[in-house]
Amino acid sequence: MKRRNLLRALAIGAPLATAGAVGAGIAAADTANFKIMVTEQVQNKVMVFDKDKAFSDANRYKSWSPGTGGWSNLSDCRIRDTAQFGAIGLAAASGGKVGIWNITDEKDQELNDVLWSATPGGNPHALERIPNIGAFVSASSDGFLTVYGPTKISDPSTLAKVQTVSLAGAHGVIWDPNNSLLWAAGDKIVQAYTVSGTYRNVRLAKSSKKVALAGLGHDLQADFSNSSLLQVSDSYGVYSINKSSLAKTTLHTTTRIKAYVKMKTGEYFYMRADNTGSRTWGSPTIVFSQSADRTRSGAEFYKARYYTTAYN
């Protein structure tokens, strides 16, 4: 059975609800035809494609190439909206770097478009922005979250490390605008954190809200079909978490899902590590539940995202 059909067979339905997206030129609506953003580790680029077209160079909508070194093996990407710059890209790389870059009209962007970067170390796997206070939080798989606070919200060059929080196996972080919480996925847990303070006084504190996982948490994302839910993958499957009741529902029992996104339309897409080649954690294929799979020859995708600035 094909992986896509296996996930379809194991899927448990979820109710549909409204979901919004903001940011001119990014995604103004959640429709059946949408763009996705991927990290590709062979060329070491963030790439954006229309999901209904081949993932070829000719069909690229945008790309960002930060080079190698600390930027090698890009492990996360997402888009967020800011008052100062409009849409910005967020990235983490297993080579050691996290950072943000300005999303402009330029089709192919590079390291010179970076607005800020830092080196939290410990194999960075994700980076999230906390809106209104201009802070950022990275997750490093060696076991910690790193909090960066600015002296001026509109100037990311003023960001500096203000806190380190232990979380074994930290892989994913996402801001929850409904409850003003930061959620993080780690080894056998999804943990929520409250956020207090502003500027260089911003701090995380562990909340009572947490959900146990069977394995190492990998991806942690919004559910664009239902704003009361989160989607998380671990070593053994994909789950839906109710942010209020903390109820966890198994969506799929397919292993090694490194990226998973569910859309308002009910369609979902994912990347499953293929355990082959030099990057056993990646795959050249992004699988879609209601559309044609997309394979880029020679590529090693790691994360796949809905190309929107919306948190949910």
PDB file of C-alpha atoms in Angstrom:
ATOM      1  CA  MET A   1       0.000   0.000   0.000  1.00  0.00           C
ATOM      2  CA  LYS A   2       1.329   3.461  -0.898  1.00  0.00           C
ATOM      3  CA  ARG A   3       2.199   5.732   2.012  1.00  0.00           C
ATOM      4  CA  ARG A   4      -0.502   8.210   1.026  1.00  0.00           C
ATOM      5  CA  ASN A   5      -3.146   5.463   0.933  1.00  0.00           C
ATOM      6  CA  LEU A   6      -1.874   4.060   4.231  1.00  0.00           C
ATOM      7  CA  LEU A   7      -2.373   7.429   5.910  1.00  0.00           C
ATOM      8  CA  ARG A   8      -5.790   7.795   4.311  1.00  0.00           C
ATOM      9  CA  ALA A   9      -6.820   4.401   5.636  1.00  0.00           C
ATOM     10  CA  LEU A  10      -5.676   5.260   9.140  1.00  0.00           C
ATOM     11  CA  ALA A  11      -6.991   8.820   9.260  1.00  0.00           C
ATOM     12  CA  ILE A  12      -9.683   9.817  11.733  1.00  0.00           C
ATOM     13  CA  GLY A  13     -11.836  12.729  10.552  1.00  0.00           C
ATOM     14  CA  ALA A  14     -11.878  16.109  12.276  1.00  0.00           C
ATOM     15  CA  PRO A  15     -14.514  18.872  12.118  1.00  0.00           C
ATOM     16  CA  LEU A  16     -13.881  21.810   9.816  1.00  0.00           C
ATOM     17  CA  ALA A  17     -13.854  25.385  11.051  1.00  0.00           C
ATOM     18  CA  THR A  18     -12.711  28.758   9.822  1.00  0.00           C
ATOM     19  CA  ALA A  19      -9.058  29.652   9.540  1.00  0.00           C
ATOM     20  CA  GLY A  20      -7.506  32.935   8.513  1.00  0.00           C
ATOM     21  CA  ALA A  21      -4.322  34.020   6.795  1.00  0.00           C
ATOM     22  CA  VAL A  22      -2.808  37.467   6.475  1.00  0.00           C
ATOM     23  CA  GLY A  23       0.041  39.075   4.595  1.00  0.00           C
ATOM     24  CA  ALA A  24      -0.105  40.557   1.108  1.00  0.00           C
ATOM     25  CA  GLY A  25       1.452  38.247  -1.470  1.00  0.00           C
ATOM     26  CA  ILE A  26       1.614  35.301   0.911  1.00  0.00           C
ATOM     27  CA  ALA A  27      -1.815  33.693   1.409  1.00  0.00           C
ATOM     28  CA  ALA A  28      -5.014  35.643   1.753  1.00  0.00           C
ATOM     29  CA  ALA A  29      -7.308  32.623   1.859  1.00  0.00           C
ATOM     30  CA  ASP A  30      -7.208  28.920   2.559  1.00  0.00           C
ATOM     31  CA  THR A  31      -8.312  27.293  -0.680  1.00  0.00           C
ATOM     32  CA  ALA A  32      -7.898  23.992  -2.497  1.00  0.00           C
ATOM     33  CA  ASN A  33      -5.063  25.516  -4.522  1.00  0.00           C
ATOM     34  CA  PHE A  34      -2.315  26.740  -2.210  1.00  0.00           C
ATOM     35  CA  LYS A  35       1.434  27.181  -2.014  1.00  0.00           C
ATOM     36  CA  ILE A  36       3.719  25.215   0.261  1.00  0.00           C
ATOM     37  CA  MET A  37       7.110  26.088   1.689  1.00  0.00           C
ATOM     38  CA  VAL A  38       9.782  23.406   2.143  1.00  0.00           C
ATOM     39  CA  THR A  39      13.292  23.061   3.507  1.00  0.00           C
ATOM     40  CA  GLU A  40      15.494  21.170   1.041  1.00  0.00           C
ATOM     41  CA  GLN A  41      18.806  20.069   2.514  1.00  0.00           C
ATOM     42  CA  VAL A  42      20.864  19.014  -0.530  1.00  0.00           C
ATOM     43  CA  GLN A  43      20.823  22.460  -2.142  1.00  0.00           C
ATOM     44  CA  ASN A  44      20.177  23.853   1.339  1.00  0.00           C
ATOM     45  CA  LYS A  45      17.329  26.135   0.327  1.00  0.00           C
ATOM     46  CA  VAL A  46      13.899  27.123   1.478  1.00  0.00           C
ATOM     47  CA  MET A  47      11.654  26.769  -1.578  1.00  0.00           C
ATOM     48  CA  VAL A  48       8.056  27.756  -2.276  1.00  0.00           C
ATOM     49  CA  PHE A  49       5.926  25.934  -4.848  1.00  0.00           C
ATOM     50  CA  ASP A  50       2.333  25.800  -6.007  1.00  0.00           C
ATOM     51  CA  LYS A  51       1.166  22.421  -4.723  1.00  0.00           C
ATOM     52  CA  ASP A  52      -0.536  21.696  -8.073  1.00  0.00           C
ATOM     53  CA  LYS A  53       2.651  22.088 -10.125  1.00  0.00           C
ATOM     54  CA  ALA A  54       5.827  20.020 -10.357  1.00  0.00           C
ATOM     55  CA  PHE A  55       8.444  21.007  -7.794  1.00  0.00           C
ATOM     56  CA  SER A  56      10.923  22.088 -10.466  1.00  0.00           C
ATOM     57  CA  ASP A  57      13.234  25.097 -10.635  1.00  0.00           C
ATOM     58  CA  ALA A  58      11.086  26.510 -13.424  1.00  0.00           C
ATOM     59  CA  ASN A  59       8.004  26.353 -11.182  1.00  0.00           C
ATOM     60  CA  ARG A  60       9.555  27.855  -8.062  1.00  0.00           C
ATOM     61  CA  TYR A  61       7.597  30.789  -6.682  1.00  0.00           C
ATOM     62  CA  LYS A  62      10.353  31.878  -4.310  1.00  0.00           C
ATOM     63  CA  SER A  63      13.547  30.565  -2.764  1.00  0.00           C
ATOM     64  CA  TRP A  64      15.963  31.508  -0.009  1.00  0.00           C
ATOM     65  CA  SER A  65      19.556  30.255   0.017  1.00  0.00           C
ATOM     66  CA  PRO A  66      21.553  31.149   3.152  1.00  0.00           C
ATOM     67  CA  GLY A  67      24.672  29.148   2.235  1.00  0.00           C
ATOM     68  CA  THR A  68      26.217  26.409   4.381  1.00  0.00           C
ATOM     69  CA  GLY A  69      28.308  26.418   7.562  1.00  0.00           C
ATOM     70  CA  GLY A  70      25.995  27.215  10.448  1.00  0.00           C
ATOM     71  CA  TRP A  71      23.112  27.290   7.972  1.00  0.00           C
ATOM     72  CA  SER A  72      23.639  23.734   6.720  1.00  0.00           C
ATOM     73  CA  ASN A  73      20.800  21.188   6.857  1.00  0.00           C
ATOM     74  CA  LEU A  74      17.881  23.625   7.082  1.00  0.00           C
ATOM     75  CA  SER A  75      15.427  22.088   9.531  1.00  0.00           C
ATOM     76  CA  ASP A  76      12.567  24.576   9.825  1.00  0.00           C
ATOM     77  CA  CYS A  77      10.855  27.373   7.925  1.00  0.00           C
ATOM     78  CA  ARG A  78       7.707  29.452   8.382  1.00  0.00           C
ATOM     79  CA  ILE A  79       6.329  32.921   7.563  1.00  0.00           C
ATOM     80  CA  ARG A  80       5.174  35.514  10.085  1.00  0.00           C
ATOM     81  CA  ASP A  81       3.759  39.030   9.732  1.00  0.00           C
ATOM     82  CA  THR A  82       5.365  42.124  11.284  1.00  0.00           C
ATOM     83  CA  ALA A  83       4.421  45.797  11.419  1.00  0.00           C
ATOM     84  CA  GLN A  84       7.915  46.943  10.462  1.00  0.00           C
ATOM     85  CA  PHE A  85       8.853  44.604   7.610  1.00  0.00           C
ATOM     86  CA  GLY A  86       5.617  42.938   6.580  1.00  0.00           C
ATOM     87  CA  ALA A  87       6.153  39.234   5.997  1.00  0.00           C
ATOM     88  CA  ILE A  88       9.387  37.707   7.286  1.00  0.00           C
ATOM     89  CA  GLY A  89      10.759  34.200   6.987  1.00  0.00           C
ATOM     90  CA  LEU A  90      11.893  32.224  10.036  1.00  0.00           C
ATOM     91  CA  ALA A  91      14.429  29.421   9.730  1.00  0.00           C
ATOM     92  CA  ALA A  92      16.418  26.993  11.847  1.00  0.00           C
ATOM     93  CA  ALA A  93      19.327  24.865  10.684  1.00  0.00           C
ATOM     94  CA  SER A  94      20.929  21.801  12.226  1.00  0.00           C
ATOM     95  CA  GLY A  95      24.294  23.379  11.426  1.00  0.00           C
ATOM     96  CA  GLY A  96      23.660  25.635  14.420  1.00  0.00           C
ATOM     97  CA  LYS A  97      21.921  28.796  13.199  1.00  0.00           C
ATOM     98  CA  VAL A  98      18.461  30.301  13.570  1.00  0.00           C
ATOM     99  CA  GLY A  99      17.339  33.553  12.000  1.00  0.00           C
ATOM    100  CA  ILE A 100      14.854  35.637  10.067  1.00  0.00           C
ATOM    101  CA  TRP A 101      14.906  37.154   6.607  1.00  0.00           C
ATOM    102  CA  ASN A 102      12.851  39.805   4.867  1.00  0.00           C
ATOM    103  CA  ILE A 103      10.319  38.451   2.350  1.00  0.00           C
ATOM    104  CA  THR A 104      10.468  40.905  -0.547  1.00  0.00           C
ATOM    105  CA  ASP A 105       9.421  40.866  -4.195  1.00  0.00           C
ATOM    106  CA  GLU A 106      12.786  39.328  -5.072  1.00  0.00           C
ATOM    107  CA  LYS A 107      12.245  35.809  -6.386  1.00  0.00           C
ATOM    108  CA  ASP A 108      15.506  34.282  -5.163  1.00  0.00           C
ATOM    109  CA  GLN A 109      16.810  35.534  -1.841  1.00  0.00           C
ATOM    110  CA  GLU A 110      20.120  34.904  -0.119  1.00  0.00           C
ATOM    111  CA  LEU A 111      22.072  35.485   3.065  1.00  0.00           C
ATOM    112  CA  ASN A 112      22.153  39.238   2.439  1.00  0.00           C
ATOM    113  CA  ASP A 113      18.379  39.328   3.038  1.00  0.00           C
ATOM    114  CA  VAL A 114      18.834  38.154   6.643  1.00  0.00           C
ATOM    115  CA  LEU A 115      17.571  40.620   9.246  1.00  0.00           C
ATOM    116  CA  TRP A 116      18.924  38.748  12.279  1.00  0.00           C
ATOM    117  CA  SER A 117      20.575  35.446  13.150  1.00  0.00           C
ATOM    118  CA  ALA A 118      21.869  33.695  16.250  1.00  0.00           C
ATOM    119  CA  THR A 119      23.620  30.471  17.191  1.00  0.00           C
ATOM    120  CA  PRO A 120      21.733  28.709  19.998  1.00  0.00           C
ATOM    121  CA  GLY A 121      23.601  25.473  19.262  1.00  0.00           C
ATOM    122  CA  GLY A 122      22.411  22.005  20.126  1.00  0.00           C
ATOM    123  CA  ASN A 123      21.005  21.152  16.671  1.00  0.00           C
ATOM    124  CA  PRO A 124      18.288  23.824  16.192  1.00  0.00           C
ATOM    125  CA  HIS A 125      15.055  22.370  14.817  1.00  0.00           C
ATOM    126  CA  ALA A 126      12.514  25.210  15.004  1.00  0.00           C
ATOM    127  CA  LEU A 127      12.073  28.943  15.480  1.00  0.00           C
ATOM    128  CA  GLU A 128       8.899  30.846  16.407  1.00  0.00           C
ATOM    129  CA  ARG A 129       7.981  34.506  16.854  1.00  0.00           C
ATOM    130  CA  ILE A 130       5.900  35.782  19.772  1.00  0.00           C
ATOM    131  CA  PRO A 131       3.798  38.589  18.294  1.00  0.00           C
ATOM    132  CA  ASN A 132       3.424  42.084  19.780  1.00  0.00           C
ATOM    133  CA  ILE A 133       6.605  41.821  21.849  1.00  0.00           C
ATOM    134  CA  GLY A 134       8.966  40.905  19.015  1.00  0.00           C
ATOM    135  CA  ALA A 135      10.576  37.991  20.877  1.00  0.00           C
ATOM    136  CA  PHE A 136      11.710  34.725  19.305  1.00  0.00           C
ATOM    137  CA  VAL A 137      12.083  31.207  20.714  1.00  0.00           C
ATOM    138  CA  SER A 138      14.184  28.435  19.203  1.00  0.00           C
ATOM    139  CA  ALA A 139      14.062  24.706  19.950  1.00  0.00           C
ATOM    140  CA  SER A 140      17.275  22.661  19.956  1.00  0.00           C
ATOM    141  CA  SER A 141      17.097  18.882  19.930  1.00  0.00           C
ATOM    142  CA  ASP A 142      19.978  18.587  22.400  1.00  0.00           C
ATOM    143  CA  GLY A 143      17.415  19.582  25.027  1.00  0.00           C
ATOM    144  CA  PHE A 144      16.555  23.251  25.369  1.00  0.00           C
ATOM    145  CA  LEU A 145      14.562  26.273  24.233  1.00  0.00           C
ATOM    146  CA  THR A 146      16.342  29.604  23.781  1.00  0.00           C
ATOM    147  CA  VAL A 147      14.473  32.887  24.237  1.00  0.00           C
ATOM    148  CA  TYR A 148      15.605  36.055  22.433  1.00  0.00           C
ATOM    149  CA  GLY A 149      14.314  39.486  23.487  1.00  0.00           C
ATOM    150  CA  PRO A 150      14.844  42.880  21.787  1.00  0.00           C
ATOM    151  CA  THR A 151      15.501  46.333  23.152  1.00  0.00           C
ATOM    152  CA  LYS A 152      13.395  47.680  20.278  1.00  0.00           C
ATOM    153  CA  ILE A 153      10.532  45.569  18.901  1.00  0.00           C
ATOM    154  CA  SER A 154      10.835  47.026  15.410  1.00  0.00           C
ATOM    155  CA  ASP A 155      14.585  46.363  15.232  1.00  0.00           C
ATOM    156  CA  PRO A 156      15.527  42.660  15.198  1.00  0.00           C
ATOM    157  CA  SER A 157      19.215  43.560  15.284  1.00  0.00           C
ATOM    158  CA  THR A 158      18.680  44.349  18.997  1.00  0.00           C
ATOM    159  CA  LEU A 159      17.653  40.761  19.812  1.00  0.00           C
ATOM    160  CA  ALA A 160      19.796  38.944  22.372  1.00  0.00           C
ATOM    161  CA  LYS A 161      19.523  35.697  24.324  1.00  0.00           C
ATOM    162  CA  VAL A 162      17.670  36.291  27.590  1.00  0.00           C
ATOM    163  CA  GLN A 163      16.726  32.790  28.774  1.00  0.00           C
ATOM    164  CA  THR A 164      17.398  29.100  28.248  1.00  0.00           C
ATOM    165  CA  VAL A 165      14.710  26.588  29.232  1.00  0.00           C
ATOM    166  CA  SER A 166      15.385  22.861  29.503  1.00  0.00           C
ATOM    167  CA  LEU A 167      13.197  20.568  27.398  1.00  0.00           C
ATOM    168  CA  ALA A 168      14.549  17.144  26.513  1.00  0.00           C
ATOM    169  CA  GLY A 169      14.533  16.486  22.782  1.00  0.00           C
ATOM    170  CA  ALA A 170      13.086  19.910  21.889  1.00  0.00           C
ATOM    171  CA  HIS A 171      12.014  19.801  18.237  1.00  0.00           C
ATOM    172  CA  GLY A 172       8.997  22.045  17.668  1.00  0.00           C
ATOM    173  CA  VAL A 173       7.600  25.371  18.880  1.00  0.00           C
ATOM    174  CA  ILE A 174       4.438  27.235  17.938  1.00  0.00           C
ATOM    175  CA  TRP A 175       2.615  30.285  19.257  1.00  0.00           C
ATOM    176  CA  ASP A 176      -1.025  29.811  20.285  1.00  0.00           C
ATOM    177  CA  PRO A 177      -2.841  33.136  19.743  1.00  0.00           C
ATOM    178  CA  ASN A 178      -6.106  31.823  21.214  1.00  0.00           C
ATOM    179  CA  ASN A 179      -4.606  31.148  24.647  1.00  0.00           C
ATOM    180  CA  SER A 180      -1.454  33.318  24.525  1.00  0.00           C
ATOM    181  CA  LEU A 181       0.737  30.274  25.127  1.00  0.00           C
ATOM    182  CA  LEU A 182       3.886  28.940  23.516  1.00  0.00           C
ATOM    183  CA  TRP A 183       3.702  25.186  22.889  1.00  0.00           C
ATOM    184  CA  ALA A 184       6.814  23.056  22.437  1.00  0.00           C
ATOM    185  CA  ALA A 185       7.284  19.427  21.419  1.00  0.00           C
ATOM    186  CA  GLY A 186      10.043  17.378  23.012  1.00  0.00           C
ATOM    187  CA  ASP A 187      10.857  13.824  23.991  1.00  0.00           C
ATOM    188  CA  LYS A 188       7.553  12.144  24.912  1.00  0.00           C
ATOM    189  CA  ILE A 189       5.826  15.462  25.661  1.00  0.00           C
ATOM    190  CA  VAL A 190       4.096  18.533  24.312  1.00  0.00           C
ATOM    191  CA  GLN A 191       4.495  21.293  26.912  1.00  0.00           C
ATOM    192  CA  ALA A 192       2.828  24.730  27.056  1.00  0.00           C
ATOM    193  CA  TYR A 193       4.590  27.813  28.415  1.00  0.00           C
ATOM    194  CA  THR A 194       3.259  31.164  29.568  1.00  0.00           C
ATOM    195  CA  VAL A 195       5.058  34.276  28.370  1.00  0.00           C
ATOM    196  CA  SER A 196       5.644  37.294  30.609  1.00  0.00           C
ATOM    197  CA  GLY A 197       7.575  40.516  30.318  1.00  0.00           C
ATOM    198  CA  THR A 198       8.655  42.577  27.331  1.00  0.00           C
ATOM    199  CA  TYR A 199      11.875  43.514  25.610  1.00  0.00           C
ATOM    200  CA  ARG A 200      14.887  41.957  27.366  1.00  0.00           C
ATOM    201  CA  ASN A 201      12.660  40.940  30.305  1.00  0.00           C
ATOM    202  CA  VAL A 202      10.591  38.456  28.319  1.00  0.00           C
ATOM    203  CA  ARG A 203      10.506  35.044  30.027  1.00  0.00           C
ATOM    204  CA  LEU A 204       8.908  31.629  29.572  1.00  0.00           C
ATOM    205  CA  ALA A 205       7.393  29.700  32.474  1.00  0.00           C
ATOM    206  CA  LYS A 206       6.163  26.131  32.351  1.00  0.00           C
ATOM    207  CA  SER A 207       2.366  25.919  32.309  1.00  0.00           C
ATOM    208  CA  SER A 208       0.296  23.134  33.844  1.00  0.00           C
ATOM    209  CA  LYS A 209      -0.819  22.258  30.316  1.00  0.00           C
ATOM    210  CA  LYS A 210       1.065  19.290  28.896  1.00  0.00           C
ATOM    211  CA  VAL A 211       0.325  16.180  26.872  1.00  0.00           C
ATOM    212  CA  ALA A 212       2.284  12.917  26.909  1.00  0.00           C
ATOM    213  CA  LEU A 213       3.619  11.408  23.682  1.00  0.00           C
ATOM    214  CA  ALA A 214       4.742   7.848  23.094  1.00  0.00           C
ATOM    215  CA  GLY A 215       7.936   8.885  21.348  1.00  0.00           C
ATOM    216  CA  LEU A 216      10.143  11.804  20.366  1.00  0.00           C
ATOM    217  CA  GLY A 217       8.071  14.774  19.192  1.00  0.00           C
ATOM    218  CA  HIS A 218       8.949  15.994  15.707  1.00  0.00           C
ATOM    219  CA  ASP A 219       6.612  18.513  14.083  1.00  0.00           C
ATOM    220  CA  LEU A 220       4.222  20.817  15.938  1.00  0.00           C
ATOM    221  CA  GLN A 221       1.832  22.881  13.846  1.00  0.00           C
ATOM    222  CA  ALA A 222      -1.536  24.611  13.760  1.00  0.00           C
ATOM    223  CA  ASP A 223      -4.605  22.798  12.492  1.00  0.00           C
ATOM    224  CA  PHE A 224      -5.941  25.157   9.824  1.00  0.00           C
ATOM    225  CA  SER A 225      -9.268  23.327   9.864  1.00  0.00           C
ATOM    226  CA  ASN A 226      -9.875  23.954  13.580  1.00  0.00           C
ATOM    227  CA  SER A 227      -8.195  26.688  15.632  1.00  0.00           C
ATOM    228  CA  SER A 228      -8.837  24.842  18.905  1.00  0.00           C
ATOM    229  CA  LEU A 229      -6.442  22.063  17.868  1.00  0.00           C
ATOM    230  CA  LEU A 230      -2.729  21.474  17.379  1.00  0.00           C
ATOM    231  CA  GLN A 231      -1.151  18.819  15.171  1.00  0.00           C
ATOM    232  CA  VAL A 232       1.915  16.963  16.438  1.00  0.00           C
ATOM    233  CA  SER A 233       3.939  14.091  15.028  1.00  0.00           C
ATOM    234  CA  ASP A 234       6.237  11.814  16.988  1.00  0.00           C
ATOM    235  CA  SER A 235       8.232   8.675  16.232  1.00  0.00           C
ATOM    236  CA  TYR A 236       5.077   6.569  16.038  1.00  0.00           C
ATOM    237  CA  GLY A 237       2.348   8.675  14.469  1.00  0.00           C
ATOM    238  CA  VAL A 238       0.437  11.935  14.132  1.00  0.00           C
ATOM    239  CA  TYR A 239      -1.953  13.279  16.762  1.00  0.00           C
ATOM    240  CA  SER A 240      -4.450  16.076  17.259  1.00  0.00           C
ATOM    241  CA  ILE A 241      -4.352  17.899  20.596  1.00  0.00           C
ATOM    242  CA  ASN A 242      -7.220  19.973  21.948  1.00  0.00           C
ATOM    243  CA  LYS A 243      -5.590  23.078  23.419  1.00  0.00           C
ATOM    244  CA  SER A 244      -8.279  23.473  26.086  1.00  0.00           C
ATOM    245  CA  SER A 245      -9.140  19.939  27.200  1.00  0.00           C
ATOM    246  CA  LEU A 246      -5.700  18.480  26.315  1.00  0.00           C
ATOM    247  CA  ALA A 247      -7.461  15.489  24.734  1.00  0.00           C
ATOM    248  CA  LYS A 248      -5.176  13.709  22.279  1.00  0.00           C
ATOM    249  CA  THR A 249      -6.594  11.919  19.231  1.00  0.00           C
ATOM    250  CA  THR A 250      -4.548   9.602  17.040  1.00  0.00           C
ATOM    251  CA  LEU A 251      -4.837  10.648  13.392  1.00  0.00           C
ATOM    252  CA  HIS A 252      -2.289   8.299  11.833  1.00  0.00           C
ATOM    253  CA  THR A 253      -0.060   5.492  13.069  1.00  0.00           C
ATOM    254  CA  THR A 254       2.495   5.831  10.298  1.00  0.00           C
ATOM    255  CA  THR A 255       6.023   6.235  11.676  1.00  0.00           C
ATOM    256  CA  ARG A 256       8.743   8.806  10.886  1.00  0.00           C
ATOM    257  CA  ILE A 257       6.464  11.701   9.921  1.00  0.00           C
ATOM    258  CA  LYS A 258       8.754  14.747  10.113  1.00  0.00           C
ATOM    259  CA  ALA A 259       6.291  17.357   8.843  1.00  0.00           C
ATOM    260  CA  TYR A 260       2.486  17.356   8.791  1.00  0.00           C
ATOM    261  CA  VAL A 261      -0.012  20.100   7.920  1.00  0.00           C
ATOM    262  CA  LYS A 262      -3.817  19.944   7.789  1.00  0.00           C
ATOM    263  CA  MET A 263      -5.699  22.512   5.728  1.00  0.00           C
ATOM    264  CA  LYS A 264      -9.146  24.063   6.127  1.00  0.00           C
ATOM    265  CA  THR A 265     -10.364  22.029   3.163  1.00  0.00           C
ATOM    266  CA  GLY A 266      -9.509  18.816   5.017  1.00  0.00           C
ATOM    267  CA  GLU A 267      -6.552  18.067   2.774  1.00  0.00           C
ATOM    268  CA  TYR A 268      -3.307  17.291   4.562  1.00  0.00           C
ATOM    269  CA  PHE A 269       0.264  16.935   3.359  1.00  0.00           C
ATOM    270  CA  TYR A 270       3.318  15.460   4.981  1.00  0.00           C
ATOM    271  CA  MET A 271       6.948  14.374   4.626  1.00  0.00           C
ATOM    272  CA  ARG A 272       7.976  10.948   5.844  1.00  0.00           C
ATOM    273  CA  ALA A 273      11.641  10.100   6.402  1.00  0.00           C
ATOM    274  CA  ASP A 274      12.598   7.356   3.947  1.00  0.00           C
ATOM    275  CA  ASN A 275      15.572   5.939   5.910  1.00  0.00           C
ATOM    276  CA  THR A 276      17.777   5.892   2.792  1.00  0.00           C
ATOM    277  CA  GLY A 277      20.827   7.782   1.553  1.00  0.00           C
ATOM    278  CA  SER A 278      23.066  10.093   3.551  1.00  0.00           C
ATOM    279  CA  ARG A 279      20.080  11.947   5.027  1.00  0.00           C
ATOM    280  CA  THR A 280      17.924   9.148   6.376  1.00  0.00           C
ATOM    281  CA  TRP A 281      15.662  11.727   8.049  1.00  0.00           C
ATOM    282  CA  GLY A 282      14.601  13.280   4.721  1.00  0.00           C
ATOM    283  CA  SER A 283      12.721  12.370   1.545  1.00  0.00           C
ATOM    284  CA  PRO A 284      12.470  13.715  -2.028  1.00  0.00           C
ATOM    285  CA  THR A 285       8.671  13.425  -1.833  1.00  0.00           C
ATOM    286  CA  ILE A 286       5.891  15.509  -0.286  1.00  0.00           C
ATOM    287  CA  VAL A 287       2.690  13.479  -0.029  1.00  0.00           C
ATOM    288  CA  PHE A 288      -0.771  15.044  -0.438  1.00  0.00           C
ATOM    289  CA  SER A 289      -3.971  13.361   0.707  1.00  0.00           C
ATOM    290  CA  GLN A 290      -6.169  14.785  -2.071  1.00  0.00           C
ATOM    291  CA  SER A 291      -3.670  15.822  -4.746  1.00  0.00           C
ATOM    292  CA  ALA A 292      -0.752  14.364  -6.660  1.00  0.00           C
ATOM    293  CA  ASP A 293       2.390  13.666  -4.656  1.00  0.00           C
ATOM    294  CA  ARG A 294       5.343  15.889  -5.537  1.00  0.00           C
ATOM    295  CA  THR A 295       8.829  14.405  -5.936  1.00  0.00           C
ATOM    296  CA  ARG A 296      11.935  16.456  -6.696  1.00  0.00           C
ATOM    297  CA  SER A 297      14.706  14.210  -7.982  1.00  0.00           C
ATOM    298  CA  GLY A 298      17.808  14.266  -5.780  1.00  0.00           C
ATOM    299  CA  ALA A 299      16.167  16.416  -3.126  1.00  0.00           C
ATOM    300  CA  GLU A 300      16.017  15.786   0.613  1.00  0.00           C
ATOM    301  CA  PHE A 301      13.015  17.618   2.062  1.00  0.00           C
ATOM    302  CA  TYR A 302      12.733  17.868   5.827  1.00  0.00           C
ATOM    303  CA  LYS A 303       9.954  20.344   6.684  1.00  0.00           C
ATOM    304  CA  ALA A 304       6.891  21.359   4.693  1.00  0.00           C
ATOM    305  CA  ARG A 305       4.633  24.279   5.604  1.00  0.00           C
ATOM    306  CA  TYR A 306       1.519  26.047   4.362  1.00  0.00           C
ATOM    307  CA  TYR A 307       2.827  29.293   2.852  1.00  0.00           C
ATOM    308  CA  THR A 308       0.939  31.699   5.100  1.00  0.00           C
ATOM    309  CA  THR A 309       1.740  34.153   7.864  1.00  0.00           C
ATOM    310  CA  ALA A 310      -1.133  32.848  10.005  1.00  0.00           C
ATOM    311  CA  TYR A 311      -0.357  31.200  13.332  1.00  0.00           C
ATOM    312  CA  ASN A 312      -3.656  29.341  12.946  1.00  0.00           C
TER     313      ASN A 312
END
